[in-house]
Amino acid sequence: MGKTFICTLAAVVCAVFSASSQSAVDDFADTMATSHKIVYIDGRPADASTQAYVDSVRRVISTFYYDQFRHFQDPEAPYFLFMSKDAQLAMGIGGAVRMRGYYDWGGAMPSPGFAPYLIPMNPDPTAMRHFDTTPAGTCLFFRVLGRNKTLGNYQLYIEANFNGYKTRDFHLKKAYAVINDFTVGYAPSTFSDPAAIAPTVDAQGPNNKISPTAVLVRYMPVIRDKWVLAVSAETPDHSVAVDNEHTASVEKWIPDFAAFVQYQWARGQHVRLSGIVRTLSYRDLDEGANRNVAGWGVQLSSVAHPLYPLTTYVTVNYGHGYAGLGGDLLIGKYDLVGNPDRPGRLYAPRSFGWSVGVQYNFRPNLFATVVASRTRYLPTGQVDPTEYKTGIFAAANVFWYLTPRMSLGAEFDWGMRRNFSGEHRAARRVGAVCQFSF
């Protein structure tokens, strides 16, 4: 674990000091910023064809692509954009139609998302191979960007995805308002850094990915264009392993608190240190008392362009009782687990994860990515030999944007699960995706 952390930290430092200010990713974002149709709300302005006005419009649209919490799989800026004459108000309604197909062999994984945690140790002979398709990720969204004399800069955002029951139910993914430095609503956690996660065809992505969405209040000022600070109070969602014989769940009663400090040297490039503290509660039925355990996590993350065609992605996370915030361990209940020496007591186990990805753009609209990640579960007490100990994920893919609004992708995924008994097993998948944005 120590060597991995040092190597990953070195990669972050190298990314910081060798980054290029302009990249193929930036050039593609600039291309996307021009692939839209503007409908003027109160009439076309007389200077709409001037370079100054065009630049002001592009600055508005660039907000979609340089959001602090934008992930590669998030939808593009809307094709149709309603805008005021003075370019101080923009409203977009857009979405994406996304279709994925995948094929497993040598023992199928029982999920559309490729997660090493789910690799079957003793695969069913009737499910050794599996082919399936899913429209999961198809979405609709509504966004307003504006400036008001009283409120200053503001934006509203609502997104809903077809990711529910059998990947076809429509459910809310995000809904928040941003007013200057404040964010209020259902938004990505301050502890997450979606921009530092390498692109994948598979929706699950690296198995250490921190990706919670919560109702929150966040304050996030930018200092001299280089430093970004953030602090938030977030509605908790805890994964506690109670047995209802010696331990039981209790109601949530205090928010999670998250914060980060970030240094950014160019648009879309940064290094960030994030942290979260949590109060994890349960009831000790043996002694008839409610108990609270402190959980916490830290994450170091970065995205950078050391060369024009090259992008690097790095995340390293560690803590006690933060497993329910994403990655492999989110599938189980690992925020609090049982103490084998005291049946009525629970404790917050340690876990550790890292991910490294490299993207190479052959052209701004054609690129390949290689990504590897690992998650390690580190309990202090004795566990069942069949318990998950570590998972490894690796993927190689290629994405091609035939037009700014239509893309194709193909990927090979490999994963391995190892239990505390030493038993381990690998899984393989090939997948493809076709997406059209509007």
Coordinates of C-alpha atoms in Angstrom, one line a residue, residues 8-373:
T8 CA 0.5 7.8 -7.1
L9 CA 1.6 10.9 -5.2
A10 CA 4.6 11.3 -7.5
A11 CA 2.3 11.1 -10.5
V12 CA 0.2 13.9 -9.1
V13 CA 3.2 16.1 -8.4
C14 CA 4.5 15.4 -12.0
A15 CA 1.1 16.4 -13.4
V16 CA 1.2 19.7 -11.5
F17 CA 4.6 20.8 -12.6
S18 CA 4.5 19.7 -16.2
A19 CA 1.0 20.6 -17.3
S20 CA 0.3 22.3 -20.6
S21 CA -2.0 25.3 -20.6
Q22 CA -3.8 24.2 -23.8
S23 CA -4.7 20.7 -24.8
A24 CA -6.6 18.6 -27.2
V25 CA -9.4 18.3 -24.6
D26 CA -9.7 22.1 -24.5
D27 CA -9.7 22.3 -28.3
F28 CA -12.6 19.8 -28.4
A29 CA -14.5 21.7 -25.7
D30 CA -14.1 24.8 -27.8
T31 CA -15.5 22.9 -30.8
M32 CA -18.4 21.8 -28.7
A33 CA -19.1 25.4 -27.6
T34 CA -19.8 26.3 -31.3
S35 CA -22.1 23.3 -32.0
H36 CA -25.3 24.9 -30.9
K37 CA -28.3 26.9 -32.2
I38 CA -29.2 30.1 -30.3
V39 CA -32.8 31.3 -30.1
Y40 CA -32.9 34.9 -28.8
I41 CA -35.6 35.5 -26.2
D42 CA -36.1 39.2 -26.9
G43 CA -34.8 39.6 -30.4
R44 CA -31.5 39.2 -32.1
P45 CA -29.0 41.9 -30.9
A46 CA -27.5 44.2 -33.5
D47 CA -23.9 43.1 -32.6
A48 CA -24.6 39.4 -32.6
S49 CA -22.1 38.8 -35.4
T50 CA -19.2 40.7 -33.7
Q51 CA -16.3 38.8 -32.2
A52 CA -16.9 40.4 -28.7
Y53 CA -20.5 39.1 -28.6
V54 CA -19.5 35.6 -29.9
D55 CA -16.8 35.4 -27.2
S56 CA -19.4 36.4 -24.5
V57 CA -21.7 33.6 -25.7
R58 CA -18.8 31.0 -25.7
R59 CA -17.9 32.0 -22.2
V60 CA -21.5 31.2 -21.1
I61 CA -21.4 27.8 -22.8
S62 CA -18.0 27.0 -21.5
T63 CA -19.6 26.9 -18.0
F64 CA -21.0 23.5 -19.1
Y65 CA -17.5 22.0 -19.7
Y66 CA -15.5 23.6 -16.9
D67 CA -17.8 22.8 -14.1
Q68 CA -15.9 21.8 -10.9
F69 CA -18.0 18.6 -10.6
R70 CA -18.4 17.6 -14.3
H71 CA -17.8 14.0 -15.1
F72 CA -16.9 12.7 -18.6
Q73 CA -20.3 10.8 -18.8
D74 CA -22.3 13.9 -18.0
P75 CA -24.4 15.3 -20.9
E76 CA -23.0 17.9 -23.3
A77 CA -24.1 21.5 -23.5
P78 CA -27.6 21.7 -25.0
Y79 CA -27.9 22.0 -28.8
F80 CA -30.7 24.6 -28.5
L81 CA -29.9 27.5 -26.3
F82 CA -32.3 30.4 -25.5
M83 CA -30.5 33.6 -24.8
S84 CA -31.2 37.2 -24.0
K85 CA -29.9 40.0 -26.2
D86 CA -27.2 41.0 -23.8
A87 CA -26.1 37.4 -23.2
Q88 CA -26.8 37.8 -19.5
L89 CA -29.4 35.0 -19.4
A90 CA -29.2 31.6 -21.1
M91 CA -31.5 28.7 -20.8
G92 CA -30.9 25.3 -22.3
I93 CA -33.0 22.1 -22.5
G94 CA -31.0 19.1 -23.6
G95 CA -30.2 15.5 -23.1
A96 CA -28.5 12.4 -24.4
V97 CA -29.6 9.1 -25.8
R98 CA -27.1 6.5 -24.7
M99 CA -27.1 2.8 -25.6
R100 CA -24.6 0.3 -24.2
G101 CA -24.0 -3.3 -25.1
Y102 CA -21.6 -5.7 -23.3
Y103 CA -20.5 -9.3 -23.4
D104 CA -19.0 -11.4 -20.5
W105 CA -17.4 -14.8 -20.8
G106 CA -15.8 -17.2 -18.4
G107 CA -18.4 -16.5 -15.8
A108 CA -20.8 -13.6 -16.2
M109 CA -21.0 -10.7 -13.8
P110 CA -24.6 -10.2 -12.5
S111 CA -24.7 -6.5 -13.2
P112 CA -24.6 -4.0 -16.1
G113 CA -21.9 -2.2 -14.2
F114 CA -18.5 -3.9 -14.1
A115 CA -17.6 -4.1 -10.4
P116 CA -14.9 -6.5 -9.1
Y117 CA -16.9 -6.9 -5.8
L118 CA -19.6 -8.8 -7.8
I119 CA -17.3 -11.3 -9.5
P120 CA -18.8 -14.7 -8.6
M121 CA -16.3 -17.1 -7.0
N122 CA -18.2 -20.1 -8.0
P123 CA -20.0 -19.1 -11.3
D124 CA -23.2 -20.8 -12.3
P125 CA -22.6 -23.2 -15.2
T126 CA -25.7 -21.8 -16.8
A127 CA -24.4 -18.2 -16.7
M128 CA -20.8 -18.6 -18.0
R129 CA -21.5 -16.2 -20.8
H130 CA -23.8 -13.3 -21.1
F131 CA -24.8 -10.6 -23.6
D132 CA -27.0 -7.7 -22.8
T133 CA -27.8 -4.1 -23.7
T134 CA -29.0 -1.2 -21.6
P135 CA -30.3 2.3 -22.2
A136 CA -29.0 3.4 -18.7
G137 CA -27.6 6.8 -18.8
T138 CA -30.1 8.2 -21.2
C139 CA -31.1 11.5 -19.7
L140 CA -32.9 14.9 -19.9
F141 CA -31.8 18.1 -18.3
F142 CA -32.7 21.7 -17.9
R143 CA -30.2 24.5 -17.1
V144 CA -30.4 28.2 -16.6
L145 CA -27.3 30.5 -16.4
G146 CA -27.7 34.1 -15.7
R147 CA -26.5 37.3 -14.0
N148 CA -28.7 39.6 -11.9
K149 CA -27.9 42.9 -10.3
T150 CA -29.2 41.7 -6.9
L151 CA -28.2 38.0 -7.0
G152 CA -25.0 38.2 -9.1
N153 CA -24.2 35.1 -11.1
Y154 CA -26.6 32.2 -10.7
Q155 CA -27.6 28.9 -12.3
L156 CA -30.3 26.3 -11.9
Y157 CA -29.9 22.7 -13.0
I158 CA -32.2 19.7 -13.1
E159 CA -31.2 16.3 -14.5
A160 CA -33.1 13.0 -14.6
N161 CA -31.8 9.6 -15.9
F162 CA -33.3 6.3 -17.0
N163 CA -31.3 4.3 -14.5
G164 CA -34.0 2.9 -12.2
Y165 CA -35.8 -0.4 -12.2
K166 CA -34.4 -2.6 -15.0
T167 CA -32.5 0.6 -16.2
R168 CA -35.7 2.0 -17.6
D169 CA -37.4 3.9 -14.8
F170 CA -37.0 7.7 -14.9
H171 CA -35.5 9.1 -11.7
L172 CA -33.9 12.4 -10.5
K173 CA -30.1 12.5 -10.6
K174 CA -29.4 16.2 -9.8
A175 CA -31.4 19.3 -8.8
Y176 CA -29.6 22.3 -7.5
A177 CA -29.2 26.0 -7.6
V178 CA -25.9 28.0 -7.5
I179 CA -25.9 31.6 -6.5
N180 CA -22.4 33.1 -6.6
D181 CA -20.3 30.9 -4.3
F182 CA -23.2 29.0 -2.7
T183 CA -24.8 25.7 -3.9
V184 CA -28.0 24.5 -2.5
G185 CA -29.8 21.3 -3.6
Y186 CA -29.2 17.7 -4.7
A187 CA -25.7 17.8 -6.1
P188 CA -22.4 15.9 -6.2
S189 CA -20.7 15.7 -2.8
T190 CA -17.8 18.1 -2.0
F191 CA -15.8 15.0 -1.2
S192 CA -16.0 13.8 -4.8
D193 CA -13.9 14.9 -7.8
P194 CA -15.7 13.6 -10.9
A195 CA -13.3 15.5 -13.3
A196 CA -10.4 13.4 -12.0
I197 CA -12.0 10.1 -13.0
A198 CA -10.8 8.7 -16.3
P199 CA -13.3 8.2 -19.2
T200 CA -14.8 4.7 -19.4
V201 CA -17.5 3.1 -21.5
D202 CA -18.7 1.1 -18.4
A203 CA -20.9 3.2 -16.2
Q204 CA -19.3 1.9 -13.0
G205 CA -15.8 3.0 -13.8
P206 CA -12.8 2.7 -11.5
N207 CA -13.6 0.6 -8.4
N208 CA -12.3 3.3 -5.9
K209 CA -14.6 6.0 -7.4
I210 CA -16.1 8.3 -4.9
S211 CA -19.4 9.4 -6.4
P212 CA -22.1 10.3 -3.9
T213 CA -24.9 12.8 -4.6
A214 CA -26.6 14.4 -1.7
V215 CA -28.8 17.3 -0.7
L216 CA -26.3 19.8 0.5
V217 CA -25.4 23.4 1.2
R218 CA -21.9 24.3 -0.1
Y219 CA -19.8 27.5 0.0
M220 CA -17.1 27.4 -2.7
P221 CA -15.2 30.7 -3.3
V222 CA -12.4 31.1 -5.9
I223 CA -9.4 33.0 -4.8
R224 CA -7.3 34.8 -7.4
D225 CA -8.4 32.3 -10.1
K226 CA -5.9 29.8 -8.8
W227 CA -7.3 28.6 -5.5
V228 CA -10.7 27.0 -4.8
L229 CA -11.9 26.3 -1.3
A230 CA -15.1 24.5 -0.5
V231 CA -17.0 23.5 2.7
S232 CA -20.4 21.8 2.9
A233 CA -23.0 20.2 5.1
E234 CA -24.6 17.1 3.4
T235 CA -27.5 14.8 4.1
P236 CA -25.9 11.5 5.1
D237 CA -26.6 8.1 3.7
H238 CA -24.9 5.5 5.9
S239 CA -24.3 1.8 5.2
V240 CA -24.3 0.1 8.6
A241 CA -24.1 -3.7 9.1
V242 CA -26.6 -4.2 11.9
D243 CA -27.9 -7.7 12.7
N244 CA -31.1 -6.7 14.6
E245 CA -30.1 -9.1 17.3
H246 CA -27.3 -7.3 19.0
T247 CA -27.3 -4.1 17.0
A248 CA -30.0 -2.0 15.3
S249 CA -30.1 1.1 13.1
V250 CA -31.0 4.5 14.4
E251 CA -32.3 7.6 12.6
K252 CA -29.9 10.0 11.0
W253 CA -29.5 13.0 13.2
I254 CA -26.4 15.0 12.0
P255 CA -25.1 16.0 8.6
D256 CA -21.8 14.8 7.0
F257 CA -19.3 17.7 6.7
A258 CA -17.0 17.8 3.7
A259 CA -14.4 20.3 2.5
F260 CA -11.6 20.6 -0.1
V261 CA -8.7 22.9 -1.1
Q262 CA -7.8 23.0 -4.8
Y263 CA -5.0 24.6 -6.8
Q264 CA -5.8 25.1 -10.5
W265 CA -3.2 26.4 -13.0
A266 CA -5.3 26.3 -16.2
R267 CA -8.9 25.6 -17.1
G268 CA -9.8 22.0 -16.5
Q269 CA -6.5 21.2 -14.7
H270 CA -6.1 21.0 -10.9
V271 CA -4.9 19.1 -7.9
R272 CA -7.4 18.8 -5.0
L273 CA -7.2 17.6 -1.4
S274 CA -10.7 16.6 -0.1
G275 CA -11.9 15.4 3.3
I276 CA -15.1 14.3 5.0
V277 CA -16.2 13.7 8.6
R278 CA -19.2 11.6 9.5
T279 CA -21.1 10.6 12.6
L280 CA -22.1 7.0 12.2
S281 CA -24.8 5.9 14.7
Y282 CA -26.3 2.6 15.8
R283 CA -28.0 1.1 18.8
D284 CA -26.3 -1.4 21.1
L285 CA -29.2 -3.8 21.9
D286 CA -27.1 -5.7 24.5
E287 CA -26.6 -2.6 26.7
G288 CA -29.7 -0.6 25.5
A289 CA -27.7 2.4 24.4
N290 CA -27.3 4.5 21.2
R291 CA -23.7 4.8 20.2
N292 CA -21.9 7.1 17.8
V293 CA -18.7 6.3 15.9
A294 CA -16.6 8.9 14.0
G295 CA -16.0 8.2 10.3
W296 CA -13.7 10.1 8.1
G297 CA -12.1 10.0 4.7
V298 CA -9.4 11.9 2.7
Q299 CA -8.8 12.0 -1.0
L300 CA -6.0 13.4 -3.2
S301 CA -7.0 13.9 -6.8
S302 CA -5.7 15.6 -10.0
V303 CA -6.5 16.0 -13.7
A304 CA -3.8 17.6 -15.9
H305 CA -2.5 17.9 -19.5
P306 CA 1.3 17.4 -19.3
L307 CA 1.4 17.4 -23.2
Y308 CA -1.0 18.7 -25.8
P309 CA -2.5 15.2 -26.6
L310 CA -2.1 13.7 -23.1
T311 CA -4.3 13.9 -20.1
T312 CA -3.6 12.3 -16.7
Y313 CA -6.2 11.3 -14.1
V314 CA -5.3 10.4 -10.5
T315 CA -7.2 9.7 -7.3
V316 CA -6.1 8.2 -4.0
N317 CA -8.5 7.8 -1.0
Y318 CA -8.2 6.5 2.5
G319 CA -10.2 6.6 5.7
H320 CA -12.4 4.9 8.3
G321 CA -16.2 4.5 7.7
Y322 CA -16.3 6.2 4.3
A323 CA -16.9 3.1 2.1
G324 CA -20.6 3.9 1.6
L325 CA -19.6 6.9 -0.5
G326 CA -18.6 5.0 -3.6
G327 CA -16.6 2.3 -5.3
D328 CA -16.6 -1.5 -4.7
L329 CA -17.4 -1.3 -1.0
L330 CA -20.6 0.7 -1.7
I331 CA -22.2 -2.5 -2.7
G332 CA -21.9 -4.0 0.8
K333 CA -22.3 -2.4 4.3
Y334 CA -18.9 -1.3 5.3
D335 CA -19.3 2.1 7.1
L336 CA -19.8 0.2 10.4
V337 CA -19.2 -3.5 10.8
G338 CA -19.5 -5.9 13.7
N339 CA -16.9 -6.3 16.4
P340 CA -16.3 -10.1 16.8
D341 CA -15.1 -9.6 20.4
R342 CA -18.2 -7.6 21.5
P343 CA -21.4 -8.6 19.6
G344 CA -23.2 -5.4 20.6
R345 CA -20.5 -3.1 19.3
L346 CA -19.7 -1.8 15.8
Y347 CA -16.6 -0.1 14.5
A348 CA -15.6 1.9 11.4
P349 CA -13.2 -0.2 9.4
R350 CA -10.4 1.2 7.2
S351 CA -10.3 1.1 3.4
F352 CA -7.9 2.4 0.8
G353 CA -8.2 2.9 -2.9
W354 CA -6.4 4.4 -5.9
S355 CA -6.9 5.0 -9.6
V356 CA -4.6 6.1 -12.3
G357 CA -5.7 6.9 -15.9
V358 CA -3.9 8.2 -19.1
Q359 CA -5.8 9.5 -22.1
Y360 CA -4.1 10.1 -25.5
N361 CA -5.9 12.2 -28.1
F362 CA -5.0 11.2 -31.6
R363 CA -7.2 14.1 -32.6
P364 CA -9.4 16.3 -30.5
N365 CA -12.4 14.1 -31.4
L366 CA -10.6 10.7 -31.2
F367 CA -8.9 9.4 -28.1
A368 CA -7.9 6.3 -26.2
T369 CA -7.7 5.8 -22.4
V370 CA -6.1 3.2 -20.2
V371 CA -7.1 3.1 -16.5
A372 CA -6.3 1.0 -13.5
S373 CA -7.6 1.1 -10.0

